[in-house]
Tab-separated table of C-alpha atoms in Angstrom:
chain	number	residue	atom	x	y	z
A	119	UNK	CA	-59.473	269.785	141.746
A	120	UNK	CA	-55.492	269.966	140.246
A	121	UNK	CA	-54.979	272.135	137.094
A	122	UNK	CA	-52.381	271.368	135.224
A	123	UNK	CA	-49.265	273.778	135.117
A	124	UNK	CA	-49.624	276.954	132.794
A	125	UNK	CA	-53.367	276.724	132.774
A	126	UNK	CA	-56.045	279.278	133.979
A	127	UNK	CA	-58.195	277.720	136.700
A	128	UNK	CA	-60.903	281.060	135.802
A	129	UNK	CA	-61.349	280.110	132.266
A	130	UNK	CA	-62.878	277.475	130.461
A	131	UNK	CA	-60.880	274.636	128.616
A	132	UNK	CA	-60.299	275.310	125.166
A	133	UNK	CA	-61.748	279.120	125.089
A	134	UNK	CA	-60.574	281.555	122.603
A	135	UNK	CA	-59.258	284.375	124.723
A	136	UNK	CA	-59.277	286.771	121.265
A	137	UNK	CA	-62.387	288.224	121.479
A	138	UNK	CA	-61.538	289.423	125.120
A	139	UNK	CA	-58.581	291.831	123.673
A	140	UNK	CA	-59.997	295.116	122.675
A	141	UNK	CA	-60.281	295.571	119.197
A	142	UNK	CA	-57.831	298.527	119.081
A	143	UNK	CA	-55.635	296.797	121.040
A	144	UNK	CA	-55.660	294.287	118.415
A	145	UNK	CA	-55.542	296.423	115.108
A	146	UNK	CA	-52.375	298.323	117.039
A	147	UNK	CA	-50.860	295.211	117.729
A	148	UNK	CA	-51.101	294.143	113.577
A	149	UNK	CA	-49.636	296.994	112.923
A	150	UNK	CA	-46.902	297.276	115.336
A	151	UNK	CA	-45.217	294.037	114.150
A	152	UNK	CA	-45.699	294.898	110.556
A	153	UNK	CA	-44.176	297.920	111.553
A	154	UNK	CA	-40.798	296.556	112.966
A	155	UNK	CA	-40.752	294.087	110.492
A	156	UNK	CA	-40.646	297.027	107.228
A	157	UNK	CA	-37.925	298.779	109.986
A	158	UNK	CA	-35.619	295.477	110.334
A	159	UNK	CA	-35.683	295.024	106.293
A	160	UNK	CA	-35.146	298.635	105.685
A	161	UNK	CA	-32.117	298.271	108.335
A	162	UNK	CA	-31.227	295.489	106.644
A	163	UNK	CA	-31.252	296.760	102.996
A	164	UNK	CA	-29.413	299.411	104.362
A	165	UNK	CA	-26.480	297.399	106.425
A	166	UNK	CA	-26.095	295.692	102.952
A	167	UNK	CA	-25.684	299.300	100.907
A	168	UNK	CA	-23.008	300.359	103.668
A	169	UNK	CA	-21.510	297.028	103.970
A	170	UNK	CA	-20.607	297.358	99.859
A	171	UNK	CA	-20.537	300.961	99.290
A	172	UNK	CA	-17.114	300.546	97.433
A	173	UNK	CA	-19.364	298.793	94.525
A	174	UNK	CA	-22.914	301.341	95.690
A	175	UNK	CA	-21.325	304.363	95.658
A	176	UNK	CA	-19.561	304.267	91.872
A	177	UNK	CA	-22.567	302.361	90.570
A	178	UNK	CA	-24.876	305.320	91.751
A	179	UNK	CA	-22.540	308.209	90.621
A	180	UNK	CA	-21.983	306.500	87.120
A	181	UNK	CA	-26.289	306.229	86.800
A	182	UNK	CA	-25.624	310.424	87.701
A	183	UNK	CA	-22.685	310.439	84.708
A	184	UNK	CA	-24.605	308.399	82.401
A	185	UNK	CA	-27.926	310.731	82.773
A	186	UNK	CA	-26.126	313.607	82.561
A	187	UNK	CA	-24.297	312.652	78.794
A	188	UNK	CA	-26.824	310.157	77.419
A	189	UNK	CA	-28.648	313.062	75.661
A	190	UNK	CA	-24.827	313.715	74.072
A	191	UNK	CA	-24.405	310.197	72.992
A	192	UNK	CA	-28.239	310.263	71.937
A	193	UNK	CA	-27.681	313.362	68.987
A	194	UNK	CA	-23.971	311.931	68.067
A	195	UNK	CA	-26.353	308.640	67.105
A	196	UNK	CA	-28.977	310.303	65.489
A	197	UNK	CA	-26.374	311.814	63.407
A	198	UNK	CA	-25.278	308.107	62.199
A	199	UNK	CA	-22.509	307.673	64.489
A	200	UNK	CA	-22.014	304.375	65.876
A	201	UNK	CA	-23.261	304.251	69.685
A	202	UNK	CA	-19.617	302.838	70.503
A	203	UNK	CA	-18.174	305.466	68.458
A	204	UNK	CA	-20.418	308.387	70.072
A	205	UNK	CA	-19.615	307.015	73.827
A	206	UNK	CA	-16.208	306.881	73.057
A	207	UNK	CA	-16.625	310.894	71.771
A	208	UNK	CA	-18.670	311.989	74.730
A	209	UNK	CA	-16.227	310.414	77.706
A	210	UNK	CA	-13.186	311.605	76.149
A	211	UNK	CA	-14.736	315.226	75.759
A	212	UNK	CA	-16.654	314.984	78.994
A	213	UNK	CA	-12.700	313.923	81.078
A	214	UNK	CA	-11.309	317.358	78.881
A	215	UNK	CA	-13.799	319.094	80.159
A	216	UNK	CA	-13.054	318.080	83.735
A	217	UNK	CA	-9.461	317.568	83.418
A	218	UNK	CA	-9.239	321.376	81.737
A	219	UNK	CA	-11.260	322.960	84.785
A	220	UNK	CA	-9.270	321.315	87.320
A	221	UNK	CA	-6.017	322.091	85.664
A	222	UNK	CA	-7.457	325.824	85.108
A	223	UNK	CA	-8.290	326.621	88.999
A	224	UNK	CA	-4.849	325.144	89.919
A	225	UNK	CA	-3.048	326.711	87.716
A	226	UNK	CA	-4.738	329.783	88.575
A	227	UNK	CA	-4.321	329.251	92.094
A	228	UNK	CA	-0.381	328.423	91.573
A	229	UNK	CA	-0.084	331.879	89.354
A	230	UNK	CA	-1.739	333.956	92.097
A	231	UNK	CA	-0.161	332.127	95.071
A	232	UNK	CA	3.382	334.457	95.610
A	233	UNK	CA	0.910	337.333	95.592
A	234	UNK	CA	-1.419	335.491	98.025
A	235	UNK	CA	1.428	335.183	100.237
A	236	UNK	CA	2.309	338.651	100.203
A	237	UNK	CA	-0.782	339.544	101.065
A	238	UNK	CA	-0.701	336.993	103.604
A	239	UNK	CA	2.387	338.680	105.105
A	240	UNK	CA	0.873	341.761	104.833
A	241	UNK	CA	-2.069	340.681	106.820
A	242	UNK	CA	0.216	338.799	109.483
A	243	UNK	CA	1.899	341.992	110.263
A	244	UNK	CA	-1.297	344.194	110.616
A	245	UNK	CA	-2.627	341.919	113.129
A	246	UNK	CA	0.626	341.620	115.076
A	247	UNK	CA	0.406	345.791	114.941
A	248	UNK	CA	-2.811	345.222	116.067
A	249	UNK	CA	-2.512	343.209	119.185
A	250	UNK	CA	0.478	345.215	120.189
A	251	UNK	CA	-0.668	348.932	119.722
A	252	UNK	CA	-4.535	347.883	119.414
A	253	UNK	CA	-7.172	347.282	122.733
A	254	UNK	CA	-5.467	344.174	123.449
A	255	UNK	CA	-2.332	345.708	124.564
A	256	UNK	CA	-0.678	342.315	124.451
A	257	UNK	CA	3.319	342.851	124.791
A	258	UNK	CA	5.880	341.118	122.443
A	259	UNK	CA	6.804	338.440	124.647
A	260	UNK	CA	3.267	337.138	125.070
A	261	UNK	CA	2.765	337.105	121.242
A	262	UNK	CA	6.231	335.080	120.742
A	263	UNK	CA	5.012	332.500	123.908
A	264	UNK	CA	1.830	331.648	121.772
A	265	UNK	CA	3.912	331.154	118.590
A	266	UNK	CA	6.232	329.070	120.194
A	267	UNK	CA	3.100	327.515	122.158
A	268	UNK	CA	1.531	326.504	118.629
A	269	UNK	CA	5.294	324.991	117.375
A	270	UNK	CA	5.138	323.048	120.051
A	271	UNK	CA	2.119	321.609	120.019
A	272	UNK	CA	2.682	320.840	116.357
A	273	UNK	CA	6.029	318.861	117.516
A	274	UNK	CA	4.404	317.124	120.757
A	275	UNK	CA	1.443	315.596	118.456
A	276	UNK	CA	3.815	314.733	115.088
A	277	UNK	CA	2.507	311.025	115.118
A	278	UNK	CA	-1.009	311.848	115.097
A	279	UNK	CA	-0.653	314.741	112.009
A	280	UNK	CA	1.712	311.786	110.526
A	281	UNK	CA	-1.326	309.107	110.586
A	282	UNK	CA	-3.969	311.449	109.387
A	283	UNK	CA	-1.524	312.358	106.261
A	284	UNK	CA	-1.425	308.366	105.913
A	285	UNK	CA	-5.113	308.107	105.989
A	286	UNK	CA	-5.431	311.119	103.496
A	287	UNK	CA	-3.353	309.071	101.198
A	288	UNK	CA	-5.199	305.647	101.706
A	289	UNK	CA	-8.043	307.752	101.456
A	290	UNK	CA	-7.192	309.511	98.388
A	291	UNK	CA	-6.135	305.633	96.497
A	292	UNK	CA	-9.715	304.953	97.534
A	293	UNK	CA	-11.126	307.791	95.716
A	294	UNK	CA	-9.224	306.866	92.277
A	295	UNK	CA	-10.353	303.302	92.468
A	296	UNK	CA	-13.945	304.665	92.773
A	297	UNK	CA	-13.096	307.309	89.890
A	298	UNK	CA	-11.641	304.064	87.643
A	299	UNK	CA	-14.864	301.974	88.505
A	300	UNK	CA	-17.285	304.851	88.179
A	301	UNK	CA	-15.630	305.690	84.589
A	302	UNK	CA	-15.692	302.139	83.741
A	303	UNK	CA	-19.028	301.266	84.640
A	304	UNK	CA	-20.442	305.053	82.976
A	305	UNK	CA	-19.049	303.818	79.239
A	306	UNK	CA	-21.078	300.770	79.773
A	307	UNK	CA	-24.025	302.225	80.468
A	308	UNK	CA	-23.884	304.998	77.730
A	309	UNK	CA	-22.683	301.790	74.959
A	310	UNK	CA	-25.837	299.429	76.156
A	311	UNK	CA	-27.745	300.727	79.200
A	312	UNK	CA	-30.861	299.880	76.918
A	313	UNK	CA	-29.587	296.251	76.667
A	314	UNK	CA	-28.798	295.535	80.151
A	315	UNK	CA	-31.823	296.975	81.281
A	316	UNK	CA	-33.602	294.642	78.880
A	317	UNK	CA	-31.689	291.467	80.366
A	318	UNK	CA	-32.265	292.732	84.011
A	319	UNK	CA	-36.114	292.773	82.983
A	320	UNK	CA	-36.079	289.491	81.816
A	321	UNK	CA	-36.184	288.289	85.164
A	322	UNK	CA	-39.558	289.762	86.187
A	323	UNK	CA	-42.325	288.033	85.097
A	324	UNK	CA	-43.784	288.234	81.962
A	325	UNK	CA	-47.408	289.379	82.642
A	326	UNK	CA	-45.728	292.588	84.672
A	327	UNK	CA	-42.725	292.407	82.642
A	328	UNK	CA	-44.070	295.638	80.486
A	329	UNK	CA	-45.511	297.548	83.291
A	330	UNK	CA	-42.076	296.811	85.188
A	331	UNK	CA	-39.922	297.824	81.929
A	332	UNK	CA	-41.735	301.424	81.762
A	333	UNK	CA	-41.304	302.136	85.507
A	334	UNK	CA	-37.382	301.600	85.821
A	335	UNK	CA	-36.715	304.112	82.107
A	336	UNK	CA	-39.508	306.609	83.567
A	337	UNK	CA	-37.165	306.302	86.636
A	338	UNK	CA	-34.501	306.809	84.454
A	339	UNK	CA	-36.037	309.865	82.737
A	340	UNK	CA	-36.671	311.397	86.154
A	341	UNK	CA	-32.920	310.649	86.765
A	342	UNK	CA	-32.189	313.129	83.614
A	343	UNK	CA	-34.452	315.497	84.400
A	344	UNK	CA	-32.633	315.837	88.163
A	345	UNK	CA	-29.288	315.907	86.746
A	346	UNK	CA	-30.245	319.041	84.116
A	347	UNK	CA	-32.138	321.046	87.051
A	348	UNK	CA	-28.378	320.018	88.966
A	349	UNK	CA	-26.336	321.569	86.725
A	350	UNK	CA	-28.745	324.844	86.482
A	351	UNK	CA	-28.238	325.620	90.225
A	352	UNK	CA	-24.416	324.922	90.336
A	353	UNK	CA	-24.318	327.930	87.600
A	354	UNK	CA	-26.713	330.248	89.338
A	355	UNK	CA	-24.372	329.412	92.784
A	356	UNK	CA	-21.047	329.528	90.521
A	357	UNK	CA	-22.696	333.312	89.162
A	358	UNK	CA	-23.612	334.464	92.591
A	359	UNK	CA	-20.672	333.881	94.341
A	360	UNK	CA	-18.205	334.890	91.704
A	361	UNK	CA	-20.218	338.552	91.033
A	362	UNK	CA	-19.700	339.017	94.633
A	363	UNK	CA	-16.055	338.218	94.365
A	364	UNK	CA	-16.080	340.383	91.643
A	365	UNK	CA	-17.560	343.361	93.429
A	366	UNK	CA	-15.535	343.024	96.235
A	367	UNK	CA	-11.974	342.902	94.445
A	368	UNK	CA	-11.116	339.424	95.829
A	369	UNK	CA	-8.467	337.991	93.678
A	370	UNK	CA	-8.854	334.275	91.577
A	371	UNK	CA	-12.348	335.148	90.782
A	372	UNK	CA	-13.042	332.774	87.683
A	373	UNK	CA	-11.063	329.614	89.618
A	374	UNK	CA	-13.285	330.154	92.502
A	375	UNK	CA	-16.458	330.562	90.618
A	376	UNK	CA	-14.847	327.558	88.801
A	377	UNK	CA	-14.908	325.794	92.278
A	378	UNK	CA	-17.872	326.567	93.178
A	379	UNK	CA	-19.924	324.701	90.340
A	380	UNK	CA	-18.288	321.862	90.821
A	381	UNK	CA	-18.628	321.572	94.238
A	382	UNK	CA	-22.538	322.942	93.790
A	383	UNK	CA	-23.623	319.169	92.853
A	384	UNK	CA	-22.996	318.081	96.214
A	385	UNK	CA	-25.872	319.157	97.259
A	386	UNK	CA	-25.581	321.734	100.439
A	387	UNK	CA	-22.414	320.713	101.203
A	388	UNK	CA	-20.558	321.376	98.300
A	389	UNK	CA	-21.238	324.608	97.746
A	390	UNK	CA	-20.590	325.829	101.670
A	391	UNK	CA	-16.772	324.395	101.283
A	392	UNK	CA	-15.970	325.524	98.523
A	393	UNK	CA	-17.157	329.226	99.302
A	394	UNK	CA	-14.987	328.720	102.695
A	395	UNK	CA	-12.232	328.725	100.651
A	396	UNK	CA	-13.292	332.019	98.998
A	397	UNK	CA	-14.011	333.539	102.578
A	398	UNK	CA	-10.561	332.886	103.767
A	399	UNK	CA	-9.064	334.090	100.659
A	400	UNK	CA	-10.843	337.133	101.208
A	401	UNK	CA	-9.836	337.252	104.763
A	402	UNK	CA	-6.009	337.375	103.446
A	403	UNK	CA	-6.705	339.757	100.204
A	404	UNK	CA	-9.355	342.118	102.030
A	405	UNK	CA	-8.963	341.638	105.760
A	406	UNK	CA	-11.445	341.008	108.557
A	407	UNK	CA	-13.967	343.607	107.213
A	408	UNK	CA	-14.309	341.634	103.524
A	409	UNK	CA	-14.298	338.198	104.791
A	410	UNK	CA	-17.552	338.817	106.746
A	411	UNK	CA	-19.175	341.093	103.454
A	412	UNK	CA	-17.974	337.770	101.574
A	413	UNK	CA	-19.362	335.316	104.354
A	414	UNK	CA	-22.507	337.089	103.841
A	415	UNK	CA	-22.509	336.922	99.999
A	416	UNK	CA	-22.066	332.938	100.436
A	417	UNK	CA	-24.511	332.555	103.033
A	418	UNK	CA	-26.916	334.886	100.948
A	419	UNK	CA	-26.749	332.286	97.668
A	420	UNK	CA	-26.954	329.454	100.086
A	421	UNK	CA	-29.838	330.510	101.725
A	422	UNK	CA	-31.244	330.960	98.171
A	423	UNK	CA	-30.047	327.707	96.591
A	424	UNK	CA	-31.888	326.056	99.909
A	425	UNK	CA	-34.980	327.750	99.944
A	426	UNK	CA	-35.607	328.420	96.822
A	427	UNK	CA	-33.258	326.792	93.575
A	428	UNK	CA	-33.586	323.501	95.165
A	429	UNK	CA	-37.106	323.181	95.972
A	430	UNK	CA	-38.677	324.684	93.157
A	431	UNK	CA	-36.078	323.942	90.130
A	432	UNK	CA	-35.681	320.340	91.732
A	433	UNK	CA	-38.647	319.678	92.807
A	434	UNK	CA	-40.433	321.189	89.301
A	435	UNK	CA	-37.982	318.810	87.586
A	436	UNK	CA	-38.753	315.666	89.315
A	437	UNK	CA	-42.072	316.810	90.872
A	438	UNK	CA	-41.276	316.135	94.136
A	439	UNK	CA	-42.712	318.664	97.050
A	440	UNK	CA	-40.244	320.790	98.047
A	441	UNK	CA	-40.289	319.568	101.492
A	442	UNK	CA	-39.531	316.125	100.369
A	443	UNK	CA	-36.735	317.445	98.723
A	444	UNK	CA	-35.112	319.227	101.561
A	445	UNK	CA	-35.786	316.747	104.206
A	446	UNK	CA	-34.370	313.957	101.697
A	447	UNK	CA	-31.283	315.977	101.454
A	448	UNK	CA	-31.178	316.508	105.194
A	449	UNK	CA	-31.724	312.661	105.804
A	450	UNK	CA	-29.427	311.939	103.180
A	451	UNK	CA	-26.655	314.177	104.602
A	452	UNK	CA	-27.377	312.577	108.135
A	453	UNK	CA	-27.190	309.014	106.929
A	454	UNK	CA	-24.541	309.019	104.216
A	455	UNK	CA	-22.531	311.694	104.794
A	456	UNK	CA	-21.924	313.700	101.122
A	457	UNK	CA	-22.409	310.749	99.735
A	458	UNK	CA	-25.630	309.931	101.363
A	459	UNK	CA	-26.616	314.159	100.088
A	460	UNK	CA	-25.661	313.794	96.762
A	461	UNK	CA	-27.880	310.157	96.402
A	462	UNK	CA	-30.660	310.999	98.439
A	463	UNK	CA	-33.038	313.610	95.910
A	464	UNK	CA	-31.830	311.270	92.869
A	465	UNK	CA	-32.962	308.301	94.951
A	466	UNK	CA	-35.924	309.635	95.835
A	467	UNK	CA	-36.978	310.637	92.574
A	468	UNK	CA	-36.519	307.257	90.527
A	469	UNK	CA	-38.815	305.683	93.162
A	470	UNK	CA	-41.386	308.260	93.005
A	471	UNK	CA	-41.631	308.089	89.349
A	472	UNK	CA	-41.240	304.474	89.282
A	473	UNK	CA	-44.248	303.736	91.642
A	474	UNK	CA	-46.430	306.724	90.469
A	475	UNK	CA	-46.053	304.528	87.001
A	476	UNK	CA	-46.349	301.068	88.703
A	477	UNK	CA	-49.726	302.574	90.332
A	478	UNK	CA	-51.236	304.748	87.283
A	479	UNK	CA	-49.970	303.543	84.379
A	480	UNK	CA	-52.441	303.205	81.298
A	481	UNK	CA	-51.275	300.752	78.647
A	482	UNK	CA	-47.646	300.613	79.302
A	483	UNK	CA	-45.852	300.242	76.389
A	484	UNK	CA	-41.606	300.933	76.339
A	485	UNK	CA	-41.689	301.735	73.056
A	486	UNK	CA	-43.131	304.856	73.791
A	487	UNK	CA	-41.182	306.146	77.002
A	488	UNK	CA	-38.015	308.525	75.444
A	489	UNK	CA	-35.893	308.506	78.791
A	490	UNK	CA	-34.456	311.467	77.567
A	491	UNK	CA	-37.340	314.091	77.567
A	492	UNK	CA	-38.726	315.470	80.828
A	493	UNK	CA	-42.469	314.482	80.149
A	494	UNK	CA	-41.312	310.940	80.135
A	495	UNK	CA	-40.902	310.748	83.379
A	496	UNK	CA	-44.462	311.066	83.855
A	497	UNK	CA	-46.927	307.946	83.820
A	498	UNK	CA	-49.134	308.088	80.504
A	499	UNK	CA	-52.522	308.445	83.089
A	500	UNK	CA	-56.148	307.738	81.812
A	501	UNK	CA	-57.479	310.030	79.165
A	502	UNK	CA	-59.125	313.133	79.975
A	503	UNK	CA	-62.003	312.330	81.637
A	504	UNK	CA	-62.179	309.256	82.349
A	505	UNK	CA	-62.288	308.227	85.714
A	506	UNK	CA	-59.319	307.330	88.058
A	507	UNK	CA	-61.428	304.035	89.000
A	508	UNK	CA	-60.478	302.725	85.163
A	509	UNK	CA	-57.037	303.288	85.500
A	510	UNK	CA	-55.568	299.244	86.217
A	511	UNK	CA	-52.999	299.144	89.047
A	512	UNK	CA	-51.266	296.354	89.981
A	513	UNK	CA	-53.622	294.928	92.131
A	514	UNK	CA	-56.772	295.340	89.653
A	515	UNK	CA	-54.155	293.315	86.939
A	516	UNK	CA	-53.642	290.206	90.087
A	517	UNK	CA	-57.692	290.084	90.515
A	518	UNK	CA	-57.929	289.784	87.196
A	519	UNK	CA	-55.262	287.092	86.680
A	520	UNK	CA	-56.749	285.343	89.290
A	521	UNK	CA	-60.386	285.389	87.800
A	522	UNK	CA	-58.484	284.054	84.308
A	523	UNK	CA	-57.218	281.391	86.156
A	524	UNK	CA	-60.181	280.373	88.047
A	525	UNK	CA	-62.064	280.017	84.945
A	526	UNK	CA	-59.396	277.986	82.753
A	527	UNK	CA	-59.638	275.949	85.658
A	528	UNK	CA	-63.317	275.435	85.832
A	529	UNK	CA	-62.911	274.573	81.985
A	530	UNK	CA	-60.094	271.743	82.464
A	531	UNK	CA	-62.665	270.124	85.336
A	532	UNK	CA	-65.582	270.162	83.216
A	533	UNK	CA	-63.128	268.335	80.164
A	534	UNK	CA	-62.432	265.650	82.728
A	535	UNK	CA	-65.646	265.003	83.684
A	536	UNK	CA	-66.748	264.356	80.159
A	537	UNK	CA	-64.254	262.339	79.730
């Protein structure tokens, strides 16, 4: 007897081979390709975020502006103050702000730099003392070879330091035509965030459309409540590290501190390189001996912003578990670069308090959610005492649709066939 090509002689025609695959085998199998199919639209989601980051990036940071000053524009309104108006106020007073700190720590900086360089000079010299007359016993010649070593070096690879200034410039144009965007797009949102959210709502339909509506502004609220916990760590690592400063006589105290909040809301990473540039000024004011006692005063508030400021401040704000929050910051850092830090806790928790409120939300109603308070954040749950069973979720609401439909259909047959 011939079988035909690609057929099993030791089976039956036409058998079902599916109940001969272990069940296991079969659930792990379901889930596998499920599995790589979340991973490939994740990947893909994420290729696309990369792919326009120019537009991502200022578009994320102006959502960070906007829920930092809304509660600004918010009181200039409730004082009668047209929202234009108050927006208008609030950017304007919120660039002074900026534009006053940065022109404060350089204009520190430029007042204390002659004495800087005496220092510098000073400190030059002490080392050269030292490797002459100190354990290394080096002699004068060797120390003028290495100079003339590092000259040289500087000469033989001119091109290279001449591109990287180029692509400091480029990459300096690209950071004011993120500022212009971001600053554009933030006095949008503060003028009528309210009204495009409303039109972007429009497109969901309308029997989620409220439950929808109350996730993305308890998002939002969670966005505020991140931004205020933000700002309360950048002071306690702007405090630390400038007392320390302080203590140990280290010169441009206030600009440093100065530099040090503003560089605390990068999360992490902000904070490290901007008290590197306090540890070297301490290594030029104070020598070996008070760069380390500074090194240590940085690592010290680092360890505590990590540990503790970020966890518990940001994770009480947004109540995320402090895990979550570090390892989102850690992911963020190693997927995104600063960027990806600064993004990832905010990121993390709009979505939680989005789909805690798409899951347990009890009669949403917008009209209720103030995006501006910190308990709004939080999904209006069932009533005390009543079970979590009653509380409708998405999927209880689709049942029930479906039920409603199955019945107006049942009607419209029974119409026809009196007819």
């Amino acid at each position: 007897m011939s079988h035909a090509r690609g057929e099993d002689p030791f089976l039956p025609e036409h058998e079902d081979i599916t109940g001969l695959i272990p069940r296991g085998l079969r659930i792990s199998a379901a889930l596998a390709w499920r599995f790589i199919v979340i991973v490939a639209a994740l990947y893909a989601v994420v290729w696309v975020i990369g792919y326009l980051s120019v537009v991502v990036i200022p578009l994320s940071i102006a959502l960070l502006v906007s829920a930092l000053l809304a509660p600004a524009v918010q009181k200039l309104v409730a004082l009668k103050f047209p929202r234009g108006l108050a927006t208008a106020i609030v950017v304007i007073a919120g660039l002074a702000v900026l534009g006053g700190l940065l022109t404060f720590v350089i204009t520190q900086f430029s007042s204390g730099l002659p004495q800087l360089q005496q220092q510098l000079n000073a400190s030059l010299d002490q080392i050269k003392n030292w490797l002459l007359n100190g354990p290394p016993h080096l002699r004068q010649e060797q120390i003028q070879d290495f100079i003339n070593q590092a000259i040289g070096f500087i000469q033989n690879n001119q091109a290279s330091i001449t591109t990287t200034a180029l692509t400091t410039a480029s990459t300096v144009g690209e950071i004011l035509t993120g500022f212009l965007l971001t600053l554009f797009i933030t006095i949008f949102f503060l003028s009528g965030g309210d009204g495009i959210w409303t039109f972007l709502v429009r497109v969901v339909p309308g029997r989620v459309r409220n439950r929808v509506d109350v996730a993305g502004r308890r998002g939002f609220a969670s966005l505020v409540s991140y931004v205020r916990a933000t700002a309360a760590v950048a002071v306690v690592d702007a405090v630390g590290i400038g007392v320390g400063l302080w203590i140990m006589g280290v010169p441009l105290v206030i600009p440093l501190a100065t530099l040090v909040f503003i560089g605390a809301f990068i999360p992490i990473i902000g904070a490290v390189l901007t008290g590197g540039v306090a540890v070297l000024i301490a290594l030029v004011t104070n020598g070996p001996i008070g760069a380390v006692i500074v090194l240590g005063i940085v690592i010290g508030v680092m360890q505590l912003e990590s540990h503790i400021l970020q966890p518990l401040l940001l994770g009480r704000a947004v109540k995320l578990h402090p895990l979550a929050v570090v390892l989102a910051i850690t992911a963020g850092l190693v997927a995104g670069g600063i960027a990806g830090a600064l993004l990832a806790v905010p990121l993390l928790a709009v979505l939680n308090a989005g789909v805690r409120s798409l899951l347990h939300e009890r009669n949403p109603d917008p009209a209720e959610v103030d995006v501006l308070k910190d308990q709004a954040a939080q999904p209006n749950d069932a009533e005390p005492g009543t079970p979590d069973a009653e509380v409708p979720t998405i999927g209880e609401d689709d049942e029930e649709d479906k039920e409603k439909n199955a019945r107006a259909a049942t009607a419209v047959n029974k119409d026809e066939k009196k007819e």
